[in-house]
PDB file of C-alpha atoms and ligand atoms in Angstrom:
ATOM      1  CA  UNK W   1     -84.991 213.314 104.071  1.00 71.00           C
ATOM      2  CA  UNK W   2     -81.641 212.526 101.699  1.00 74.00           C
ATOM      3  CA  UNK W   3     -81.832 209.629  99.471  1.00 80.00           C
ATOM      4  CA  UNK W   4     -79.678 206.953 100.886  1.00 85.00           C
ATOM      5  CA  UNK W   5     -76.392 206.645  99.927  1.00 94.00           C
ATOM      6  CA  UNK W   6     -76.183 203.451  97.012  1.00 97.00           C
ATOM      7  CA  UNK W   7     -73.091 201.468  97.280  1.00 97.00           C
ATOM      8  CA  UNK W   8     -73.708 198.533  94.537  1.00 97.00           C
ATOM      9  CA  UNK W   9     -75.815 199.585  91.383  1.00 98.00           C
ATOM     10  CA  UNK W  10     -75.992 197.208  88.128  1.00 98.00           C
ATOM     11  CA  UNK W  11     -78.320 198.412  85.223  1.00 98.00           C
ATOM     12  CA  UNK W  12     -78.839 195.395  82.214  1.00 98.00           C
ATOM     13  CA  UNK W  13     -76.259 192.744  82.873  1.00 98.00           C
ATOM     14  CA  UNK W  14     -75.815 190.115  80.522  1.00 98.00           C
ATOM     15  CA  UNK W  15     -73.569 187.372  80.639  1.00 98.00           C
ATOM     16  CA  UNK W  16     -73.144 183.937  78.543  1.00 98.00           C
ATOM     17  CA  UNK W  17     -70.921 181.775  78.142  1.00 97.00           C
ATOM     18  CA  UNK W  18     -70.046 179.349  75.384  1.00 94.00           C
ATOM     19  CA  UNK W  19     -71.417 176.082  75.428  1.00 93.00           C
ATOM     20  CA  UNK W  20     -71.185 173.175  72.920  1.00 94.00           C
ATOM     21  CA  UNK W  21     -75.133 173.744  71.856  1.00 92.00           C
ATOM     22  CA  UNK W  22     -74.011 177.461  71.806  1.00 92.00           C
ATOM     23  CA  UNK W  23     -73.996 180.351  74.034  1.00 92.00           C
ATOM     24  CA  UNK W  24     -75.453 179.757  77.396  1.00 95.00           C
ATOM     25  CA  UNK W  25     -77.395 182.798  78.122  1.00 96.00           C
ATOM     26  CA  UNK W  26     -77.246 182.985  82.406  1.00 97.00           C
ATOM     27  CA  UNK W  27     -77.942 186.624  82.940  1.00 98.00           C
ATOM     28  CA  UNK W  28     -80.074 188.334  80.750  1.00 98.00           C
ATOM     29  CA  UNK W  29     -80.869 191.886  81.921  1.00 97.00           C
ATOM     30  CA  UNK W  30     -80.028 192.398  85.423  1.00 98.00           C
ATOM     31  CA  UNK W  31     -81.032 195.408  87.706  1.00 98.00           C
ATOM     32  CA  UNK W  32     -80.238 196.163  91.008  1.00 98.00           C
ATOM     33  CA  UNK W  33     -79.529 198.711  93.521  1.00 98.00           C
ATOM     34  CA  UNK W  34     -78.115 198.321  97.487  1.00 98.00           C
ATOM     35  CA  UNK W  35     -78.429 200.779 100.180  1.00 97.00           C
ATOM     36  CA  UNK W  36     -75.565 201.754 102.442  1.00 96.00           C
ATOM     37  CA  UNK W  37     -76.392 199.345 105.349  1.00 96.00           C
ATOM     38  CA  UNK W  38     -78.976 196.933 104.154  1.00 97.00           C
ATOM     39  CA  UNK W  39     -79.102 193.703 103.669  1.00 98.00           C
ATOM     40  CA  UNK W  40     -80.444 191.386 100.437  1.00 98.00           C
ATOM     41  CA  UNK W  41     -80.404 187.752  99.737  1.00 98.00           C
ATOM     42  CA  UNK W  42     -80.637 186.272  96.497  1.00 98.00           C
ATOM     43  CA  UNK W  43     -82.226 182.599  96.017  1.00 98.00           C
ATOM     44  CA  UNK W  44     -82.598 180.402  92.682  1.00 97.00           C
ATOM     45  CA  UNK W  45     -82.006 176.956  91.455  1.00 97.00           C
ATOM     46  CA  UNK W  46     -78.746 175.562  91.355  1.00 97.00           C
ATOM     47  CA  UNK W  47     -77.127 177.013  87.861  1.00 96.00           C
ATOM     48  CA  UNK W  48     -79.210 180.580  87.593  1.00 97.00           C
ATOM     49  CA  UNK W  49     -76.419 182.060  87.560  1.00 98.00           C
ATOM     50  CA  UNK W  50     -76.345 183.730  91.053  1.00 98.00           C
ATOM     51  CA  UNK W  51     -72.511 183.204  91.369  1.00 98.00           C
ATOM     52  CA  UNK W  52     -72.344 184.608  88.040  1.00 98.00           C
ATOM     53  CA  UNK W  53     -73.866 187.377  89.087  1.00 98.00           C
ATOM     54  CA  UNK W  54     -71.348 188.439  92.064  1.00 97.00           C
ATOM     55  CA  UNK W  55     -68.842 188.062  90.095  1.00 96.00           C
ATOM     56  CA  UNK W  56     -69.529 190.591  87.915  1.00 97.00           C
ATOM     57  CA  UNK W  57     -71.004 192.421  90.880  1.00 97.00           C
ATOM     58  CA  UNK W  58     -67.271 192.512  92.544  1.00 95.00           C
ATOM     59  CA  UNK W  59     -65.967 192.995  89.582  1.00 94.00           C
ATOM     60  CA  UNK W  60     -64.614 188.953  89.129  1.00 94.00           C
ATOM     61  CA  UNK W  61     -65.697 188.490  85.973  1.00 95.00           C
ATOM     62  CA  UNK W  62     -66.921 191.243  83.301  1.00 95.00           C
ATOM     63  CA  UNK W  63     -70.546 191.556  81.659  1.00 97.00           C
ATOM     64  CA  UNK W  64     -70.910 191.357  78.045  1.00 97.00           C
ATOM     65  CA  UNK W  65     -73.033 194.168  78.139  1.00 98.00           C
ATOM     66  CA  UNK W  66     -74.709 196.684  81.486  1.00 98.00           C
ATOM     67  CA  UNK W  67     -72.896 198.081  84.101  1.00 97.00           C
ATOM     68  CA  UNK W  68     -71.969 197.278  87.764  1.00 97.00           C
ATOM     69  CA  UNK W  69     -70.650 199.836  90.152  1.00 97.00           C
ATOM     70  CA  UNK W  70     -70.255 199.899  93.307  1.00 97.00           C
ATOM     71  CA  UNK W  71     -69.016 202.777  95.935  1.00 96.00           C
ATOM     72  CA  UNK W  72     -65.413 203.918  96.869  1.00 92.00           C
ATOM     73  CA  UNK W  73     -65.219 206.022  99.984  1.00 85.00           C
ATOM     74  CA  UNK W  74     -64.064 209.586  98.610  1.00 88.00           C
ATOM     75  CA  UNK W  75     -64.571 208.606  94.949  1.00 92.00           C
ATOM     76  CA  UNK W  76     -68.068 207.726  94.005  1.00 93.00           C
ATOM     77  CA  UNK W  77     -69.767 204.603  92.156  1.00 95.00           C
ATOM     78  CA  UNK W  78     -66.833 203.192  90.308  1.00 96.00           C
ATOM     79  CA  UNK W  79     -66.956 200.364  88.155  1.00 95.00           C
ATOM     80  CA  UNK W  80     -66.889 197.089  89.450  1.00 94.00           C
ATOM     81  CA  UNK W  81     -64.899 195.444  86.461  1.00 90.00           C
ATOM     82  CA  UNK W  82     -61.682 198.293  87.006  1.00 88.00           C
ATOM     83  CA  UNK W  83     -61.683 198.548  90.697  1.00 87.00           C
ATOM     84  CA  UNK W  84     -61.183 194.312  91.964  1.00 80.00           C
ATOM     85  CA  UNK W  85     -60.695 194.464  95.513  1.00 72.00           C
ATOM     86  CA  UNK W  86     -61.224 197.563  96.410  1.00 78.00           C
ATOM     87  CA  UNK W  87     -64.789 198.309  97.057  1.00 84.00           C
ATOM     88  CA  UNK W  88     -66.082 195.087  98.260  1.00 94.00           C
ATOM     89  CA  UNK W  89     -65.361 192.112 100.127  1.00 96.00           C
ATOM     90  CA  UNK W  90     -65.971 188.158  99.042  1.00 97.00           C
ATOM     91  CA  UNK W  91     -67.157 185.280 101.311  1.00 97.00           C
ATOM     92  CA  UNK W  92     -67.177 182.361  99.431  1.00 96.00           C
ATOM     93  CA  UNK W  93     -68.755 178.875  99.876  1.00 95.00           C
ATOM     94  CA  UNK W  94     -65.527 177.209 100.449  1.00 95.00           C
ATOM     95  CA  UNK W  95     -63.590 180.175 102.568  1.00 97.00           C
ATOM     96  CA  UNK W  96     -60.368 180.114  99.764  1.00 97.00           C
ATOM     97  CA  UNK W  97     -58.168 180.849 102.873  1.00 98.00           C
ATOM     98  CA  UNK W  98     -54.390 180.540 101.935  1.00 98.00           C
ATOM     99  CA  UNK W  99     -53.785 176.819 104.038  1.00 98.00           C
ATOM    100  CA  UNK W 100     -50.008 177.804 104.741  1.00 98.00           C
ATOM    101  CA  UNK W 101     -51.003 181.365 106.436  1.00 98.00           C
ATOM    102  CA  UNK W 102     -52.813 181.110 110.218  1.00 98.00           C
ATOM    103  CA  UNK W 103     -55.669 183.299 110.544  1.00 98.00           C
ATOM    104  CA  UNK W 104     -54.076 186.551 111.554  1.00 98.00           C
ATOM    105  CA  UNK W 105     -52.140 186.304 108.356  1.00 97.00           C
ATOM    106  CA  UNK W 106     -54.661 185.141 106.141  1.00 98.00           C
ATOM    107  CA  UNK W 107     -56.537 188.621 107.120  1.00 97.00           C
ATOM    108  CA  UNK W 108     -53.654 190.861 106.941  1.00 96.00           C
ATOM    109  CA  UNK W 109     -52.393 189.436 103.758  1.00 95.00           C
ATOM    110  CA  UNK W 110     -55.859 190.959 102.226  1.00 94.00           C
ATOM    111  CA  UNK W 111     -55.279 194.427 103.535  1.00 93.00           C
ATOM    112  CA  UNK W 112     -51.460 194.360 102.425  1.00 92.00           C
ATOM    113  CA  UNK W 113     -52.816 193.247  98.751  1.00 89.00           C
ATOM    114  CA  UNK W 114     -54.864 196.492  98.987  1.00 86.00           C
ATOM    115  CA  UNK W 115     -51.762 198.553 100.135  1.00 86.00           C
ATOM    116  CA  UNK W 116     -52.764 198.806 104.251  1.00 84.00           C
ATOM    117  CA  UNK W 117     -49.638 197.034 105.614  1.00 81.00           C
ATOM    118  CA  UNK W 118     -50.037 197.981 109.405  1.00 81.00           C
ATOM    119  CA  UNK W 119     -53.667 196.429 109.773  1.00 89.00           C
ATOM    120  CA  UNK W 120     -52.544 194.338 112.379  1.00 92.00           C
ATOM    121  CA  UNK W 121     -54.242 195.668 115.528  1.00 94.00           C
ATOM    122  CA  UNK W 122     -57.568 195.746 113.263  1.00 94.00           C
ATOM    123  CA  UNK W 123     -57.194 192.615 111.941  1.00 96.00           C
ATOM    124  CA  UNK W 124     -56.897 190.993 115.773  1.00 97.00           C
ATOM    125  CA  UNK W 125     -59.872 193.073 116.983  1.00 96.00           C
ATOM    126  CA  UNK W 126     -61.610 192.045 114.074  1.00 95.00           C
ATOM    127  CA  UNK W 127     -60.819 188.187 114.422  1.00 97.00           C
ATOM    128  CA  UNK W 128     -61.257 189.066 117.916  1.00 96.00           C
ATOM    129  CA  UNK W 129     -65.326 190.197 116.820  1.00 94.00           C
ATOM    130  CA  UNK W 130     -65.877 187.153 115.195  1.00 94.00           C
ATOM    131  CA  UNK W 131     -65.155 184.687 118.549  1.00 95.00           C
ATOM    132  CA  UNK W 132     -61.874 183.362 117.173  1.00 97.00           C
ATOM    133  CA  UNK W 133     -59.221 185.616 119.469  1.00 97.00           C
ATOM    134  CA  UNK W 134     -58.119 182.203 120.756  1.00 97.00           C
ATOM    135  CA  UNK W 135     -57.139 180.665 117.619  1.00 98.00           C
ATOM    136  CA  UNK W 136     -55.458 183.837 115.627  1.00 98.00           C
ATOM    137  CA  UNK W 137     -52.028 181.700 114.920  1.00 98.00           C
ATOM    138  CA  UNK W 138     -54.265 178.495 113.933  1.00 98.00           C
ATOM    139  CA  UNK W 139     -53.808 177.650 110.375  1.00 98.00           C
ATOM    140  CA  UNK W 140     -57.020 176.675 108.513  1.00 98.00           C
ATOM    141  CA  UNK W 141     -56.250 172.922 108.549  1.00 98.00           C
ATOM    142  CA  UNK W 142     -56.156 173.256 112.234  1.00 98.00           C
ATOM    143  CA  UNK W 143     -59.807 175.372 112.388  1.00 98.00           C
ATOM    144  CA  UNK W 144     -63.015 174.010 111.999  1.00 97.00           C
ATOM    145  CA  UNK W 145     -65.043 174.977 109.166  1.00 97.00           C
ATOM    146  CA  UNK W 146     -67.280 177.393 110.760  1.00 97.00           C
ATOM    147  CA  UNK W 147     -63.825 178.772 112.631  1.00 97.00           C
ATOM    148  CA  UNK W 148     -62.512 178.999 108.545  1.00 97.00           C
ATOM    149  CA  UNK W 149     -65.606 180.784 107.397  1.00 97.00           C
ATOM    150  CA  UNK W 150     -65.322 183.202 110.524  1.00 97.00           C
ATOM    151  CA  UNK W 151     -61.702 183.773 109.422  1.00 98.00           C
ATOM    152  CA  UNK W 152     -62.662 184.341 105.907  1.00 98.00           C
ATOM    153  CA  UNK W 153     -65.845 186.754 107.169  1.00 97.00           C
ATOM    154  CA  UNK W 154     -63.287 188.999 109.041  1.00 97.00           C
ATOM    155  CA  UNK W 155     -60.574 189.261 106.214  1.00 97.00           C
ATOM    156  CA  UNK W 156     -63.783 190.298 104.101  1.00 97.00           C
ATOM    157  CA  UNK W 157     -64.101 193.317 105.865  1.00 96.00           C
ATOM    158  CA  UNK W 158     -60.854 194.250 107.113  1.00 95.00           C
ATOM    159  CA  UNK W 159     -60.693 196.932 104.454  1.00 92.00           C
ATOM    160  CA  UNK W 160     -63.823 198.636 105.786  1.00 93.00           C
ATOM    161  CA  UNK W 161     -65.921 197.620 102.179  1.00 95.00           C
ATOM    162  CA  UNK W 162     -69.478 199.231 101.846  1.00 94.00           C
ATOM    163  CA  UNK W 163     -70.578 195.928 100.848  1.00 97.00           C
ATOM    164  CA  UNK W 164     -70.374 192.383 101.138  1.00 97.00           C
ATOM    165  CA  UNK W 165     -70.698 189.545  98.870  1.00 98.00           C
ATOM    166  CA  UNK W 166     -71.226 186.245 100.631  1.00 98.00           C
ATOM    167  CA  UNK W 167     -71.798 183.257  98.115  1.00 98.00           C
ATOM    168  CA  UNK W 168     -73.456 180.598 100.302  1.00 97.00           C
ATOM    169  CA  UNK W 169     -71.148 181.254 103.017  1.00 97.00           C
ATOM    170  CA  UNK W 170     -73.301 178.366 105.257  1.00 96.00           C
ATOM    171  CA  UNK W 171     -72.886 175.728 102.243  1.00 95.00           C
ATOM    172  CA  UNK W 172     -70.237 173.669 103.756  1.00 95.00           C
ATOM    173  CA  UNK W 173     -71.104 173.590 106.945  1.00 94.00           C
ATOM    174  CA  UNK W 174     -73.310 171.608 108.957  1.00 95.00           C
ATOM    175  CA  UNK W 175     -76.903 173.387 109.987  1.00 95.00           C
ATOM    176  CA  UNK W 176     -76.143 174.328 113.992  1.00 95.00           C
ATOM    177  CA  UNK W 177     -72.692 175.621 112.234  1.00 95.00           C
ATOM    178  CA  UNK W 178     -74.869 177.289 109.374  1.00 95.00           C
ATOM    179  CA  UNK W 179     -76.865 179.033 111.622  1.00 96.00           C
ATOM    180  CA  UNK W 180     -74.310 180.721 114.109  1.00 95.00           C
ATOM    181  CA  UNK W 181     -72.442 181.480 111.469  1.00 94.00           C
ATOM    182  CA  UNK W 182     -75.016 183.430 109.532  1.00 96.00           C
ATOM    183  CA  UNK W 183     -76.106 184.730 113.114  1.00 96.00           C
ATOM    184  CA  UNK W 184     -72.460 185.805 113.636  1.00 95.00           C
ATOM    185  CA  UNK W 185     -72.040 187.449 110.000  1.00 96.00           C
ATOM    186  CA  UNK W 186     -75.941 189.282 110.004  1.00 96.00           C
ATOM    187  CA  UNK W 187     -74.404 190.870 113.473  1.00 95.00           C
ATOM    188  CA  UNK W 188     -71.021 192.170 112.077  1.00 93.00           C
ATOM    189  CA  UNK W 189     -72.506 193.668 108.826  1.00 94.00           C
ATOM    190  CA  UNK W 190     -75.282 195.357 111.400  1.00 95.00           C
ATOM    191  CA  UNK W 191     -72.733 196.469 113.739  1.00 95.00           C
ATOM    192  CA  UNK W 192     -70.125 197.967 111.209  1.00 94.00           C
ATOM    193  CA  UNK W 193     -72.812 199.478 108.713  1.00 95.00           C
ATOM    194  CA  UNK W 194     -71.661 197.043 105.958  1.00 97.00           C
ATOM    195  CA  UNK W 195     -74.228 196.345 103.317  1.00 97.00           C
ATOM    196  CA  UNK W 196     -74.386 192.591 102.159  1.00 98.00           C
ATOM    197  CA  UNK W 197     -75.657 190.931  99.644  1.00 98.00           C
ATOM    198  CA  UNK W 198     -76.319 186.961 100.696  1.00 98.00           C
ATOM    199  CA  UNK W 199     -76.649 184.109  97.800  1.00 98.00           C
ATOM    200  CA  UNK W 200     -78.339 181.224  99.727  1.00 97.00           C
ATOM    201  CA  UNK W 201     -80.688 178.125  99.151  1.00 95.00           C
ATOM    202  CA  UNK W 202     -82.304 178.600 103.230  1.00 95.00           C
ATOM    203  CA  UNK W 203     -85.813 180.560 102.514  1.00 96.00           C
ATOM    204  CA  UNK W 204     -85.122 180.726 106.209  1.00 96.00           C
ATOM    205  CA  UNK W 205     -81.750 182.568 106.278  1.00 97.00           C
ATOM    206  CA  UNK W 206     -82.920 184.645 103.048  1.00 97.00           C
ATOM    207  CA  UNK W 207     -86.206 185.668 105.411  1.00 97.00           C
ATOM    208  CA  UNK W 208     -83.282 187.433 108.204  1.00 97.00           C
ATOM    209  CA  UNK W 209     -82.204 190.134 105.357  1.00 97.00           C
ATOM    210  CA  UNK W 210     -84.224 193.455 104.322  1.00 97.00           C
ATOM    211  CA  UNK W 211     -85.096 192.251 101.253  1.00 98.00           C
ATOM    212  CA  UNK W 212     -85.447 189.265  99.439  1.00 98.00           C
ATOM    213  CA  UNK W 213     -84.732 188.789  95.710  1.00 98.00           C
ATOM    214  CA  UNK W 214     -85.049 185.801  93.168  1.00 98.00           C
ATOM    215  CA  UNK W 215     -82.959 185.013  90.157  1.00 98.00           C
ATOM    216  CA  UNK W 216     -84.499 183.072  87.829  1.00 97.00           C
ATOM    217  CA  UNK W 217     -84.675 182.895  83.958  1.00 97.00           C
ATOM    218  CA  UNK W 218     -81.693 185.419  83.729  1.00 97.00           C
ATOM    219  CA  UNK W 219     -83.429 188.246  85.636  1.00 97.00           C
ATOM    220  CA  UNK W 220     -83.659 189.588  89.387  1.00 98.00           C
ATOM    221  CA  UNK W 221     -87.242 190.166  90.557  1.00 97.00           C
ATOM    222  CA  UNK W 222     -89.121 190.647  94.335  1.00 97.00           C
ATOM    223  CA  UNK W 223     -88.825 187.219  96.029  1.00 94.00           C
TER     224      UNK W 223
HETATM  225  N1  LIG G 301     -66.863 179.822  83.086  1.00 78.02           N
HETATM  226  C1  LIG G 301     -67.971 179.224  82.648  1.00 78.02           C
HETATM  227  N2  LIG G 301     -68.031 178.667  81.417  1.00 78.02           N
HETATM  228  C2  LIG G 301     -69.162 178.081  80.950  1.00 78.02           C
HETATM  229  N3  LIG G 301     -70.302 178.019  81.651  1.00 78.02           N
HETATM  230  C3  LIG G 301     -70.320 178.559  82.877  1.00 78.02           C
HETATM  231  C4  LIG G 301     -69.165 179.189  83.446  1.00 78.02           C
HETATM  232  N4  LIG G 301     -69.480 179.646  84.691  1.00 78.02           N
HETATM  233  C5  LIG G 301     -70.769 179.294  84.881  1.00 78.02           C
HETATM  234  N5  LIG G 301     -71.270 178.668  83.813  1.00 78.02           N
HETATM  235  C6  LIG G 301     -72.659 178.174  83.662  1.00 78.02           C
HETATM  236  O1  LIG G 301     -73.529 179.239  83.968  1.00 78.02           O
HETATM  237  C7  LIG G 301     -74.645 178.785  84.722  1.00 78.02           C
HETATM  238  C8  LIG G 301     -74.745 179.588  85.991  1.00 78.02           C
HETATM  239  O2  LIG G 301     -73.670 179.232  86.867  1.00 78.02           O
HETATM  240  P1  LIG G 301     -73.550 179.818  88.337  1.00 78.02           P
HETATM  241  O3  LIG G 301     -72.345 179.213  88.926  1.00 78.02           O
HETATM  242  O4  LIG G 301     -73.623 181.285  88.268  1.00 78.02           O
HETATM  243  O5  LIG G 301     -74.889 179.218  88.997  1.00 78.02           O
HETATM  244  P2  LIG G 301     -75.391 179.322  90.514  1.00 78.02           P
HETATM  245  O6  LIG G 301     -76.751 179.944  90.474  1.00 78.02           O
HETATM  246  O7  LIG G 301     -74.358 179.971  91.333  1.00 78.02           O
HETATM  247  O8  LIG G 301     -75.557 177.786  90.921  1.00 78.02           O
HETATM  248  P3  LIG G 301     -75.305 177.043  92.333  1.00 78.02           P
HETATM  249  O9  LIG G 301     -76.526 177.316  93.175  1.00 78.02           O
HETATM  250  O10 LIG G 301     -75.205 175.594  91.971  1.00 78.02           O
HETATM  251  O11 LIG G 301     -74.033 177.575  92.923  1.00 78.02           O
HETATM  252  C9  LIG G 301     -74.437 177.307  84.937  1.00 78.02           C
HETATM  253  O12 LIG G 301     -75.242 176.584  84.007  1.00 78.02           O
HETATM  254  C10 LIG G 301     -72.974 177.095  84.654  1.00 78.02           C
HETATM  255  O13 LIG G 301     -72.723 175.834  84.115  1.00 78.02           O
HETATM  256 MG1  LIG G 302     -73.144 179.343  92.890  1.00 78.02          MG
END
């Protein structure tokens, strides 16, 4: 059988940050690999660094020392920290949709940024995928928040990532609006072959993902 194809790898991370008692330590030697397809949660206490951690993982932030890569169709593991945007796709907590674009235009503004101007027939299927086909000239004020976070799940993959970072994408909302969200987003990764890597506090949405990982005192381990 082949190996399977890794599209996020990160060998000794560290990251601190400056504090007035002195550096912070957060990550202190971080390891992980991700599998083209599967799907891994991440739980641990408020402030152990887990958004830390996709950052650099994305290629937000940079490590002070290790290595994050993740894959690039046609080009390999590339580094995370010289590649922003490209490989991956972001879900975050509080869906960071632009208010004055509706939702068709908040998703096709993300695959302009990456240079894919005619996306527009993808980007309506894909809002389409996600239940929202009715409300595609809605601007976020005018969505719910589970309708924003559905918005902000398709323009996270409309440039076809091999992985997905979703930073407690259920945080904000309400648990019956948790739940079919995470329902919805488990289903579109599944369908499309996207990995994803979910940072949540629910044991019980961390239980729906192939594996299960803890961060705690700076390093990654088996939940
Ligand atoms: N830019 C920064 N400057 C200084 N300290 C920071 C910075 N970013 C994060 N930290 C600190 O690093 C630690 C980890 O933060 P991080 O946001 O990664 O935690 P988290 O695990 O995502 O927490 P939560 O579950 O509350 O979202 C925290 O103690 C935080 O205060
Ligand atoms: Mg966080």
């Amino acid at each position: 059988m082949p190996e399977p194809t890794i599209v996020l790898s990160a060998q000794g991370l560290q990251k601190s940050f400056a504090s007035p008692a002195g550096p912070l330590a957060v990550l202190r030697s971080v390891d992980l690999v991700v599998h083209a397809g599967e799907s891994v949660s991440i739980r641990g206490s408020s402030g152990s660094g887990k958004t830390t951690l996709l950052q650099l993982l994305g290629g937000l932030d940079v490590a002070d020392a290790g290595e994050a890569n993740f894959l690039l169709p046609g080009r390999g593991l590339v580094p995370a920290r010289k590649n922003l945007g490209k490989g991956v796709g972001f879900v975050f907590q509080n869906y960071q949709l632009m208010p004055e674009l509706n939702a068709l235009e908040n998703v096709l503004l993300a695959a302009q940024v990456a240079g894919r101007p005619a996306a527009a027939a993808e980007a309506q299927a894909l809002l389409e995928s996600v239940g929202l086909g009715s409300r595609l000239r809605h601007l976020p004020a005018q969505l719910s928040g589970g309708e924003c976070q559905r918005v902000a799940i398709a323009r996270a993959l409309i440039n076809r990532p091999s992985v997905l970072l979703a930073d407690e994408p259920t945080g904000n909302l309400d648990e019956a609006t948790g739940a079919e969200v995470m329902r919805l987003l488990l289903e579109v990764v599944a369908q499309r072959g996207t990995a994803l890597v979910l940072v949540t506090h629910s044991r019980e949405f961390a239980a729906r993902t192939d594996r299960q990982w803890v961060l705690s005192n700076g390093v990654l381990s088996p939940a």
